[in-house]
Short mmCIF file of C-alpha atoms in Angstrom, two decimals:
data_model
loop_
_atom_site.label_atom_id
_atom_site.label_comp_id
_atom_site.label_asym_id
_atom_site.label_seq_id
_atom_site.Cartn_x
_atom_site.Cartn_y
_atom_site.Cartn_z
CA MET D 24 7.12 20.37 -27.67
CA LYS D 25 6.85 20.16 -23.90
CA LEU D 26 3.64 20.05 -21.84
CA ARG D 27 3.52 20.33 -18.08
CA ILE D 28 0.62 18.46 -16.51
CA GLY D 29 -0.75 19.85 -13.25
CA SER D 30 -2.22 17.46 -10.71
CA ARG D 31 -3.13 17.14 -7.06
CA ASP D 32 -0.47 15.14 -5.23
CA SER D 33 -2.65 12.27 -4.01
CA ALA D 34 -1.89 8.77 -5.28
CA LEU D 35 -5.19 8.65 -7.19
CA ALA D 36 -4.69 12.07 -8.79
CA VAL D 37 -1.21 11.05 -9.93
CA VAL D 38 -2.50 7.78 -11.40
CA GLN D 39 -5.22 9.68 -13.24
CA SER D 40 -2.76 12.23 -14.58
CA ARG D 41 -0.49 9.40 -15.74
CA LEU D 42 -3.43 7.95 -17.70
CA VAL D 43 -3.75 11.27 -19.53
CA MET D 44 0.01 11.46 -20.10
CA ASP D 45 0.12 7.90 -21.46
CA ALA D 46 -2.68 8.67 -23.93
CA LEU D 47 -0.93 11.86 -25.06
CA GLN D 48 2.42 10.07 -25.43
CA ALA D 49 0.86 7.24 -27.45
CA ALA D 50 -0.72 9.72 -29.88
CA HIS D 51 2.24 12.10 -29.97
CA PRO D 52 5.50 10.19 -29.35
CA ASP D 53 7.65 13.31 -29.74
CA LEU D 54 5.92 15.16 -26.89
CA GLU D 55 7.95 15.89 -23.78
CA LEU D 56 5.70 15.57 -20.74
CA GLU D 57 6.32 16.65 -17.15
CA LEU D 58 4.07 15.98 -14.16
CA VAL D 59 3.76 18.86 -11.68
CA THR D 60 1.97 17.97 -8.43
CA MET D 61 0.63 20.22 -5.71
CA LYS D 62 -1.58 20.09 -2.64
CA THR D 63 -4.87 21.98 -2.91
CA THR D 64 -6.83 23.70 -0.15
CA GLY D 65 -9.36 20.87 -0.29
CA ASP D 66 -6.57 18.39 0.44
CA LYS D 67 -5.41 20.37 3.45
CA ILE D 68 -8.75 20.89 5.22
CA LEU D 69 -9.80 17.48 6.50
CA ASP D 70 -11.71 18.30 9.69
CA ARG D 71 -14.81 19.75 7.97
CA THR D 72 -17.03 18.66 5.09
CA LEU D 73 -16.71 20.55 1.81
CA ASP D 74 -20.11 22.23 2.07
CA LYS D 75 -18.88 23.90 5.28
CA VAL D 76 -15.64 25.30 3.84
CA GLY D 77 -16.36 26.42 0.30
CA GLY D 78 -17.38 23.49 -1.88
CA LYS D 79 -15.63 21.64 -4.69
CA GLY D 80 -13.70 24.69 -5.86
CA LEU D 81 -11.21 24.05 -3.06
CA PHE D 82 -9.85 21.09 -5.05
CA VAL D 83 -9.00 23.19 -8.11
CA LYS D 84 -8.02 26.63 -6.76
CA GLU D 85 -4.25 26.12 -6.73
CA LEU D 86 -4.31 24.24 -10.03
CA ASP D 87 -6.26 27.06 -11.69
CA VAL D 88 -3.71 29.60 -10.45
CA ALA D 89 -0.82 27.49 -11.77
CA LEU D 90 -2.56 27.19 -15.14
CA ARG D 91 -3.22 30.92 -15.39
CA GLU D 92 0.34 31.77 -14.39
CA GLY D 93 1.78 29.41 -16.99
CA ARG D 94 3.46 27.12 -14.47
CA VAL D 95 1.50 24.21 -16.01
CA ASP D 96 -0.10 23.78 -19.45
CA LEU D 97 -2.87 21.29 -18.59
CA THR D 98 -4.60 20.20 -15.41
CA VAL D 99 -6.28 16.85 -14.80
CA HIS D 100 -9.33 16.48 -12.56
CA SER D 101 -11.94 13.98 -11.52
CA CYS D 102 -14.89 15.53 -13.32
CA LYS D 103 -17.09 15.15 -10.25
CA ASP D 104 -14.70 17.41 -8.28
CA LEU D 105 -14.95 20.32 -10.72
CA PRO D 106 -17.22 23.28 -9.92
CA MET D 107 -20.18 23.42 -12.30
CA GLU D 108 -19.20 26.83 -13.62
CA THR D 109 -16.09 26.61 -15.79
CA PRO D 110 -14.00 29.81 -16.06
CA ALA D 111 -14.04 31.18 -19.61
CA ASP D 112 -10.26 31.47 -19.63
CA LEU D 113 -9.76 27.86 -18.45
CA PRO D 114 -12.02 25.69 -20.63
CA ILE D 115 -12.44 21.96 -20.26
CA ALA D 116 -10.59 20.70 -23.32
CA ALA D 117 -11.39 16.99 -23.05
CA PHE D 118 -13.48 14.44 -21.20
CA LEU D 119 -11.91 10.98 -21.17
CA ALA D 120 -13.76 7.67 -21.48
CA ARG D 121 -15.75 6.86 -18.37
CA GLU D 122 -14.61 4.31 -15.80
CA ASP D 123 -17.26 2.49 -13.75
CA PRO D 124 -19.57 5.28 -12.45
CA ARG D 125 -21.02 3.38 -9.50
CA ASP D 126 -20.50 3.80 -5.77
CA VAL D 127 -19.09 0.88 -3.82
CA LEU D 128 -18.99 -0.37 -0.25
CA VAL D 129 -15.54 -1.05 1.21
CA LEU D 130 -15.23 -3.00 4.46
CA PRO D 131 -12.41 -3.19 6.99
CA GLU D 132 -9.59 -5.50 5.91
CA GLY D 133 -10.63 -9.12 6.45
CA ALA D 134 -14.31 -8.40 7.20
CA LEU D 135 -16.73 -10.75 5.48
CA ALA D 136 -19.98 -8.98 6.30
CA TRP D 137 -21.13 -5.38 6.62
CA ASP D 138 -21.54 -4.42 10.28
CA VAL D 139 -24.43 -1.95 10.03
CA LYS D 140 -24.33 -1.35 13.79
CA LEU D 141 -21.25 0.82 13.17
CA PRO D 142 -21.48 4.08 11.18
CA VAL D 143 -20.67 4.06 7.48
CA GLY D 144 -18.18 6.71 6.42
CA SER D 145 -19.11 9.22 3.75
CA ALA D 146 -18.65 12.99 3.55
CA SER D 147 -20.99 13.30 0.57
CA PRO D 148 -24.48 14.77 1.21
CA ARG D 149 -25.62 13.00 -1.96
CA ARG D 150 -24.64 9.62 -0.59
CA ARG D 151 -25.88 10.43 2.91
CA VAL D 152 -29.48 11.19 1.92
CA GLN D 153 -29.72 8.18 -0.38
CA LEU D 154 -28.20 5.81 2.18
CA ARG D 155 -30.56 7.01 4.89
CA GLU D 156 -33.49 6.48 2.56
CA ARG D 157 -32.43 2.94 1.67
CA PHE D 158 -31.00 1.97 5.08
CA PRO D 159 -32.93 4.02 7.68
CA GLU D 160 -31.24 2.24 10.58
CA LEU D 161 -27.77 3.16 9.32
CA ALA D 162 -25.71 5.95 10.85
CA VAL D 163 -23.67 7.95 8.34
CA GLN D 164 -20.64 9.88 9.58
CA PRO D 165 -18.34 12.17 7.58
CA VAL D 166 -14.89 10.95 6.63
CA ARG D 167 -12.46 13.16 4.67
CA GLY D 168 -9.11 12.66 3.01
CA ASN D 169 -7.79 10.80 0.00
CA ILE D 170 -8.62 7.12 -0.47
CA GLN D 171 -5.59 5.86 1.46
CA THR D 172 -6.39 8.20 4.37
CA ARG D 173 -9.99 7.02 4.44
CA LEU D 174 -8.93 3.39 4.37
CA ARG D 175 -6.63 3.99 7.35
CA LYS D 176 -9.53 5.59 9.22
CA LEU D 177 -11.69 2.58 8.34
CA GLU D 178 -9.17 0.25 9.98
CA SER D 179 -9.42 2.26 13.22
CA GLY D 180 -12.66 0.42 14.04
CA ASP D 181 -14.85 3.54 14.08
CA TYR D 182 -16.62 2.64 10.85
CA GLY D 183 -18.39 -0.45 9.59
CA GLY D 184 -17.60 0.50 6.01
CA LEU D 185 -16.91 3.31 3.57
CA ILE D 186 -18.87 4.41 0.52
CA LEU D 187 -16.46 5.38 -2.26
CA ALA D 188 -16.46 5.83 -6.02
CA ALA D 189 -15.68 2.61 -7.87
CA ALA D 190 -13.57 4.52 -10.40
CA GLY D 191 -10.97 5.59 -7.85
CA ILE D 192 -10.73 2.15 -6.28
CA LEU D 193 -10.31 0.50 -9.69
CA ARG D 194 -7.72 2.98 -10.92
CA LEU D 195 -5.65 2.37 -7.79
CA GLY D 196 -5.80 -1.39 -8.30
CA LEU D 197 -7.76 -1.90 -5.06
CA GLU D 198 -10.71 -3.77 -6.56
CA HIS D 199 -10.14 -6.57 -4.04
CA ARG D 200 -11.39 -4.15 -1.34
CA ILE D 201 -14.83 -3.80 -2.93
CA HIS D 202 -17.49 -5.68 -0.96
CA ARG D 203 -20.43 -4.66 -3.14
CA TYR D 204 -21.42 -2.28 -5.91
CA PHE D 205 -24.45 0.00 -5.70
CA ASP D 206 -26.32 0.25 -8.98
CA PRO D 207 -27.39 3.77 -10.03
CA GLU D 208 -30.96 2.82 -9.12
CA GLU D 209 -29.76 2.34 -5.53
CA LEU D 210 -27.31 5.24 -5.23
CA LEU D 211 -27.43 7.72 -8.09
CA PRO D 212 -23.84 8.82 -8.84
CA ALA D 213 -22.43 12.32 -8.67
CA ALA D 214 -22.40 14.29 -11.91
CA GLY D 215 -19.31 13.29 -13.86
CA GLN D 216 -18.38 10.39 -11.61
CA GLY D 217 -15.85 8.11 -13.31
CA ILE D 218 -14.90 10.69 -15.97
CA LEU D 219 -11.57 12.54 -16.12
CA ALA D 220 -11.54 16.14 -17.32
CA VAL D 221 -8.60 18.07 -18.74
CA GLN D 222 -8.44 21.86 -18.53
CA CYS D 223 -6.18 24.23 -20.43
CA ARG D 224 -5.81 27.94 -21.12
CA GLU D 225 -8.20 29.48 -23.59
CA ASP D 226 -5.43 30.45 -26.01
CA MET D 227 -3.96 26.95 -26.27
CA ASP D 228 -4.09 25.06 -29.57
CA ARG D 229 -6.31 22.18 -28.46
CA SER D 230 -5.85 20.01 -31.56
CA ILE D 231 -3.14 18.06 -29.76
CA LEU D 232 -5.74 17.05 -27.14
CA GLU D 233 -8.21 15.49 -29.61
CA CYS D 234 -6.72 12.09 -28.80
CA LEU D 235 -8.09 12.40 -25.27
CA ARG D 236 -11.68 13.25 -26.13
CA ASP D 237 -14.36 10.59 -25.71
CA ARG D 238 -17.56 11.82 -27.34
CA GLU D 239 -19.91 9.65 -25.26
CA ALA D 240 -18.30 10.74 -21.99
CA GLU D 241 -18.43 14.36 -23.16
CA VAL D 242 -22.15 14.29 -23.98
CA CYS D 243 -22.98 12.56 -20.69
CA ALA D 244 -20.73 14.81 -18.59
CA LEU D 245 -22.15 18.00 -20.10
CA ALA D 246 -25.72 16.81 -19.48
CA GLU D 247 -25.00 15.81 -15.89
CA ARG D 248 -23.20 19.07 -15.18
CA ALA D 249 -26.05 21.03 -16.75
CA PHE D 250 -28.52 19.34 -14.37
CA VAL D 251 -26.51 20.27 -11.28
CA GLY D 252 -25.68 23.71 -12.63
CA ALA D 253 -29.38 24.48 -13.10
CA LEU D 254 -29.85 23.78 -9.38
CA GLY D 255 -27.20 26.27 -8.37
CA GLY D 256 -24.15 24.06 -8.55
CA GLY D 257 -25.11 21.58 -5.84
CA CYS D 258 -23.37 23.50 -3.04
CA SER D 259 -26.35 24.02 -0.72
CA THR D 260 -28.39 20.88 -1.34
CA PRO D 261 -27.63 17.27 -2.33
CA THR D 262 -27.89 16.57 -6.06
CA ALA D 263 -27.01 13.69 -8.36
CA ALA D 264 -27.15 13.13 -12.10
CA TYR D 265 -26.35 10.21 -14.35
CA ALA D 266 -26.64 10.09 -18.14
CA VAL D 267 -26.51 7.07 -20.44
CA LEU D 268 -26.31 6.89 -24.24
CA ASP D 269 -28.05 3.93 -25.83
CA GLY D 270 -29.11 3.49 -29.43
CA GLY D 271 -28.72 7.13 -30.30
CA VAL D 272 -30.80 8.28 -27.32
CA ILE D 273 -29.61 9.92 -24.11
CA THR D 274 -31.35 9.24 -20.81
CA VAL D 275 -30.61 11.62 -17.96
CA THR D 276 -31.67 10.67 -14.44
CA GLY D 277 -31.53 13.35 -11.79
CA LEU D 278 -31.98 13.66 -8.04
CA TYR D 279 -32.80 16.79 -6.07
CA VAL D 280 -33.41 17.16 -2.33
CA ASP D 281 -35.72 19.99 -1.28
CA GLU D 282 -35.54 22.09 1.89
CA ASN D 283 -37.67 19.51 3.73
CA GLU D 284 -35.20 16.73 2.74
CA GLN D 285 -37.77 15.25 0.38
CA ILE D 286 -35.90 13.34 -2.31
CA ARG D 287 -37.18 14.01 -5.82
CA ARG D 288 -36.12 11.88 -8.81
CA GLY D 289 -36.91 12.07 -12.46
CA ALA D 290 -35.60 11.11 -15.89
CA VAL D 291 -35.73 12.49 -19.41
CA THR D 292 -34.79 11.03 -22.79
CA GLY D 293 -34.06 12.57 -26.16
CA PRO D 294 -31.40 13.20 -28.80
CA PRO D 295 -27.83 13.36 -27.43
CA ALA D 296 -27.37 16.85 -28.89
CA ASP D 297 -30.17 18.04 -26.60
CA GLY D 298 -28.79 16.31 -23.50
CA ALA D 299 -27.76 19.46 -21.62
CA ALA D 300 -31.01 21.29 -22.40
CA LEU D 301 -33.09 18.28 -21.38
CA ALA D 302 -31.12 17.96 -18.14
CA GLU D 303 -31.72 21.62 -17.30
CA GLU D 304 -35.45 21.20 -17.92
CA LEU D 305 -35.50 18.15 -15.65
CA ALA D 306 -33.69 20.05 -12.89
CA ILE D 307 -36.19 22.91 -13.03
CA LYS D 308 -39.15 20.52 -12.95
CA LEU D 309 -37.77 18.67 -9.94
CA LYS D 310 -37.04 21.92 -8.11
CA GLU D 311 -40.60 23.07 -8.81
CA GLY D 312 -42.00 19.73 -7.66
CA LYS D 313 -43.18 18.61 -11.10
CA GLY D 314 -42.74 15.23 -12.76
CA TRP D 315 -40.84 13.53 -9.97
CA GLN D 316 -41.22 10.02 -8.61
CA GLU D 317 -41.45 9.09 -4.95
CA ARG D 318 -40.03 5.71 -4.11
#
């Protein structure tokens, strides 16, 4: 049996797809696997932030088309890059075990201290509002592109640092570039951050993909995505969600920014099976201004 794995062509996307392929090969040694890479619209438009050009869907458009047309059999994504509404004909078949979900600060090569007089680079509205709250003196400027492109821009001297996802840095073997980690209490991660998601066609026999599924990551990802989905998908306003399973209980922490740029946070706990429903309830309460904490 042969499976073609669709992936963006960035170094990180390829590494992530190889992780999926390695897991499939280990569980099914007779599988023939082929990696098919392509550049998405989101990879091509680098002069504007995603909220100005169509949102996260720009990172999956070409991959979805390839999947529907049968040119690939599976596609691999960073879960945080997936739109919150999943097409019925292209279900998410597996969520893989979560890598470190935190955000990190990366400094220019050789720098020993964070120069806060220079802007920090981040194209994420979620990071921008939280950074400005925690570091009011800090200027935040957009920076687009894959990790290598952003690192090259960092070395230009225009930025004092970059805020990136730890998962990508670690998967690329660039952990030596991490100056500091931000705990979720400091910068709440994006929904699904650190989790890989695999999509397939609806008519595919998904039993072969059971080896990829991590139940804890799945429960947390679905809860986090439900929180953002209840707020309209996070396209027009910054959102963040982070779920943790501990002792048979799920805790979902969410962040919503209202039209006045007031940051609202809240958390809910309950049985893991109710994670998505609890997350939706939390999102609605925060949007309505109920049960949130001001820091």
